[in-house]
Amino acid sequence: QVQLVESGGGLVQPGGSLRLSCAASGRPFSSYVMAWFRQAPGSEREFVARINAIGGGTTYADSVKGRFTISRDNAKNTGYLQMNNLKPEDTAIYYCAASSYGAVRSPSDYGYWGQGTQVTVSS
């Protein structure tokens, strides 16, 4: 099993940037596909981005492509989500997730979740 803890959320103005971190413990982080999801009030949890366990292959939701960058440092057991040019519609709780299979966009593909970190984009 792997345990995940997110950090780095906060309040930022439109156009600003934040970097979220996802610290993993337990089994080696390099065994897992890692992803970020988000959930706004009254909405379903939606896919943001994912990255392969090894090799760096990535996939992004269209709504964040060109603004967000997912990355990982397996030696530090940490994943990241760099968010630039943030918009009010990016406001949500952001969750880190991990899968030991070839997961892509569906939350049901991921068996391990962090507790979430709040991101609020507002002037």
mmCIF file of C-alpha atoms in Angstrom:
data_model
loop_
_atom_site.group_PDB
_atom_site.id
_atom_site.type_symbol
_atom_site.label_atom_id
_atom_site.label_comp_id
_atom_site.label_asym_id
_atom_site.label_seq_id
_atom_site.Cartn_x
_atom_site.Cartn_y
_atom_site.Cartn_z
ATOM 1 C CA GLN A 1 0.000 0.000 0.000
ATOM 2 C CA VAL A 2 0.932 3.649 -0.382
ATOM 3 C CA GLN A 3 -0.171 6.630 1.697
ATOM 4 C CA LEU A 4 -0.503 10.063 0.087
ATOM 5 C CA VAL A 5 -0.456 13.539 1.637
ATOM 6 C CA GLU A 6 -1.058 16.701 -0.409
ATOM 7 C CA SER A 7 0.190 20.179 0.411
ATOM 8 C CA GLY A 8 0.630 23.553 -1.239
ATOM 9 C CA GLY A 9 -2.937 24.708 -1.677
ATOM 10 C CA GLY A 10 -4.124 28.197 -0.793
ATOM 11 C CA LEU A 11 -5.704 31.415 -1.989
ATOM 12 C CA VAL A 12 -4.315 32.994 -5.149
ATOM 13 C CA GLN A 13 -5.431 35.774 -7.480
ATOM 14 C CA PRO A 14 -6.470 35.057 -11.064
ATOM 15 C CA GLY A 15 -3.385 34.721 -13.232
ATOM 16 C CA GLY A 16 -1.285 33.545 -10.310
ATOM 17 C CA SER A 17 0.554 30.281 -9.712
ATOM 18 C CA LEU A 18 0.675 27.511 -7.135
ATOM 19 C CA ARG A 19 2.630 24.274 -6.854
ATOM 20 C CA LEU A 20 0.967 21.336 -5.176
ATOM 21 C CA SER A 21 2.987 18.490 -3.706
ATOM 22 C CA CYS A 22 2.008 14.888 -3.016
ATOM 23 C CA ALA A 23 4.226 13.070 -0.519
ATOM 24 C CA ALA A 24 4.055 9.270 -0.677
ATOM 25 C CA SER A 25 5.014 6.699 1.940
ATOM 26 C CA GLY A 26 4.750 2.941 2.135
ATOM 27 C CA ARG A 27 5.547 0.952 -0.985
ATOM 28 C CA PRO A 28 8.016 2.498 -3.448
ATOM 29 C CA PHE A 29 6.412 5.453 -5.205
ATOM 30 C CA SER A 30 7.938 4.351 -8.498
ATOM 31 C CA SER A 31 5.509 1.406 -8.527
ATOM 32 C CA TYR A 32 2.512 3.668 -9.118
ATOM 33 C CA VAL A 33 0.910 5.787 -11.782
ATOM 34 C CA MET A 34 0.160 9.133 -10.143
ATOM 35 C CA ALA A 35 -2.654 11.532 -10.936
ATOM 36 C CA TRP A 36 -4.318 14.716 -9.771
ATOM 37 C CA PHE A 37 -8.076 15.131 -9.600
ATOM 38 C CA ARG A 38 -10.192 18.034 -8.379
ATOM 39 C CA GLN A 39 -13.668 18.478 -7.015
ATOM 40 C CA ALA A 40 -15.589 21.743 -6.805
ATOM 41 C CA PRO A 41 -18.652 22.153 -4.547
ATOM 42 C CA GLY A 42 -21.671 20.442 -6.061
ATOM 43 C CA SER A 43 -19.608 18.824 -8.817
ATOM 44 C CA GLU A 44 -18.200 15.383 -9.452
ATOM 45 C CA ARG A 45 -14.533 14.645 -9.030
ATOM 46 C CA GLU A 46 -12.776 15.360 -12.314
ATOM 47 C CA PHE A 47 -9.489 14.293 -13.834
ATOM 48 C CA VAL A 48 -6.744 16.924 -14.078
ATOM 49 C CA ALA A 49 -3.519 15.154 -15.048
ATOM 50 C CA ARG A 50 -1.621 11.880 -14.736
ATOM 51 C CA ILE A 51 1.979 10.707 -15.092
ATOM 52 C CA ASN A 52 3.440 7.262 -15.717
ATOM 53 C CA ALA A 53 5.239 5.434 -12.931
ATOM 54 C CA ILE A 54 8.540 5.588 -14.826
ATOM 55 C CA GLY A 55 9.408 7.389 -18.021
ATOM 56 C CA GLY A 56 7.463 10.596 -17.583
ATOM 57 C CA GLY A 57 4.591 10.068 -20.007
ATOM 58 C CA THR A 58 1.752 12.475 -19.155
ATOM 59 C CA THR A 59 -1.915 13.116 -19.936
ATOM 60 C CA TYR A 60 -3.876 16.302 -19.230
ATOM 61 C CA ALA A 61 -7.474 17.409 -19.179
ATOM 62 C CA ASP A 62 -8.189 19.870 -21.975
ATOM 63 C CA SER A 63 -9.185 22.520 -19.430
ATOM 64 C CA VAL A 64 -5.664 22.667 -17.936
ATOM 65 C CA LYS A 65 -3.481 21.809 -20.931
ATOM 66 C CA GLY A 66 -0.787 24.438 -21.404
ATOM 67 C CA ARG A 67 -1.293 25.877 -17.903
ATOM 68 C CA PHE A 68 -0.638 22.928 -15.558
ATOM 69 C CA THR A 69 2.386 20.611 -15.450
ATOM 70 C CA ILE A 70 2.495 17.299 -13.616
ATOM 71 C CA SER A 71 5.847 15.848 -12.559
ATOM 72 C CA ARG A 72 7.351 13.452 -10.060
ATOM 73 C CA ASP A 73 10.610 12.745 -8.264
ATOM 74 C CA ASN A 74 10.650 9.041 -7.425
ATOM 75 C CA ALA A 75 13.857 9.416 -5.408
ATOM 76 C CA LYS A 76 11.986 11.817 -3.101
ATOM 77 C CA ASN A 77 8.708 9.856 -3.230
ATOM 78 C CA THR A 78 6.940 13.054 -4.232
ATOM 79 C CA GLY A 79 4.698 14.175 -7.042
ATOM 80 C CA TYR A 80 3.915 17.720 -8.096
ATOM 81 C CA LEU A 81 1.352 19.802 -9.930
ATOM 82 C CA GLN A 82 2.582 23.184 -11.119
ATOM 83 C CA MET A 83 -0.412 25.405 -11.834
ATOM 84 C CA ASN A 84 0.092 28.633 -13.778
ATOM 85 C CA ASN A 85 -2.321 31.266 -15.075
ATOM 86 C CA LEU A 86 -4.939 30.126 -12.589
ATOM 87 C CA LYS A 87 -8.584 30.958 -13.226
ATOM 88 C CA PRO A 88 -11.556 31.204 -10.846
ATOM 89 C CA GLU A 89 -12.943 28.024 -12.384
ATOM 90 C CA ASP A 90 -9.857 26.158 -11.108
ATOM 91 C CA THR A 91 -11.171 26.613 -7.557
ATOM 92 C CA ALA A 92 -11.615 23.158 -6.016
ATOM 93 C CA ILE A 93 -10.213 20.633 -3.606
ATOM 94 C CA TYR A 94 -7.283 18.946 -5.345
ATOM 95 C CA TYR A 95 -6.580 15.292 -4.681
ATOM 96 C CA CYS A 96 -3.513 13.205 -5.384
ATOM 97 C CA ALA A 97 -4.197 9.601 -6.411
ATOM 98 C CA ALA A 98 -2.106 6.521 -7.192
ATOM 99 C CA SER A 99 -2.700 3.317 -9.084
ATOM 100 C CA SER A 100 -0.617 0.184 -9.477
ATOM 101 C CA TYR A 101 -2.302 -0.448 -12.850
ATOM 102 C CA GLY A 102 -2.366 1.441 -16.143
ATOM 103 C CA ALA A 103 -4.881 4.005 -14.948
ATOM 104 C CA VAL A 104 -5.782 7.048 -16.991
ATOM 105 C CA ARG A 105 -8.772 9.369 -16.369
ATOM 106 C CA SER A 106 -11.372 7.558 -14.292
ATOM 107 C CA PRO A 107 -11.345 8.022 -10.500
ATOM 108 C CA SER A 108 -12.372 4.374 -10.163
ATOM 109 C CA ASP A 109 -9.010 3.344 -11.650
ATOM 110 C CA TYR A 110 -7.170 4.713 -8.629
ATOM 111 C CA GLY A 111 -7.077 2.810 -5.367
ATOM 112 C CA TYR A 112 -5.113 5.246 -3.236
ATOM 113 C CA TRP A 113 -6.081 8.838 -2.402
ATOM 114 C CA GLY A 114 -4.827 11.702 -0.310
ATOM 115 C CA GLN A 115 -7.043 13.859 1.880
ATOM 116 C CA GLY A 116 -7.056 16.803 -0.533
ATOM 117 C CA THR A 117 -5.849 20.393 -0.466
ATOM 118 C CA GLN A 118 -8.016 23.449 -1.119
ATOM 119 C CA VAL A 119 -7.167 25.775 -4.011
ATOM 120 C CA THR A 120 -9.120 29.025 -4.225
ATOM 121 C CA VAL A 121 -8.657 31.439 -7.122
ATOM 122 C CA SER A 122 -10.245 34.783 -6.373
ATOM 123 C CA SER A 123 -9.501 38.495 -6.457
#
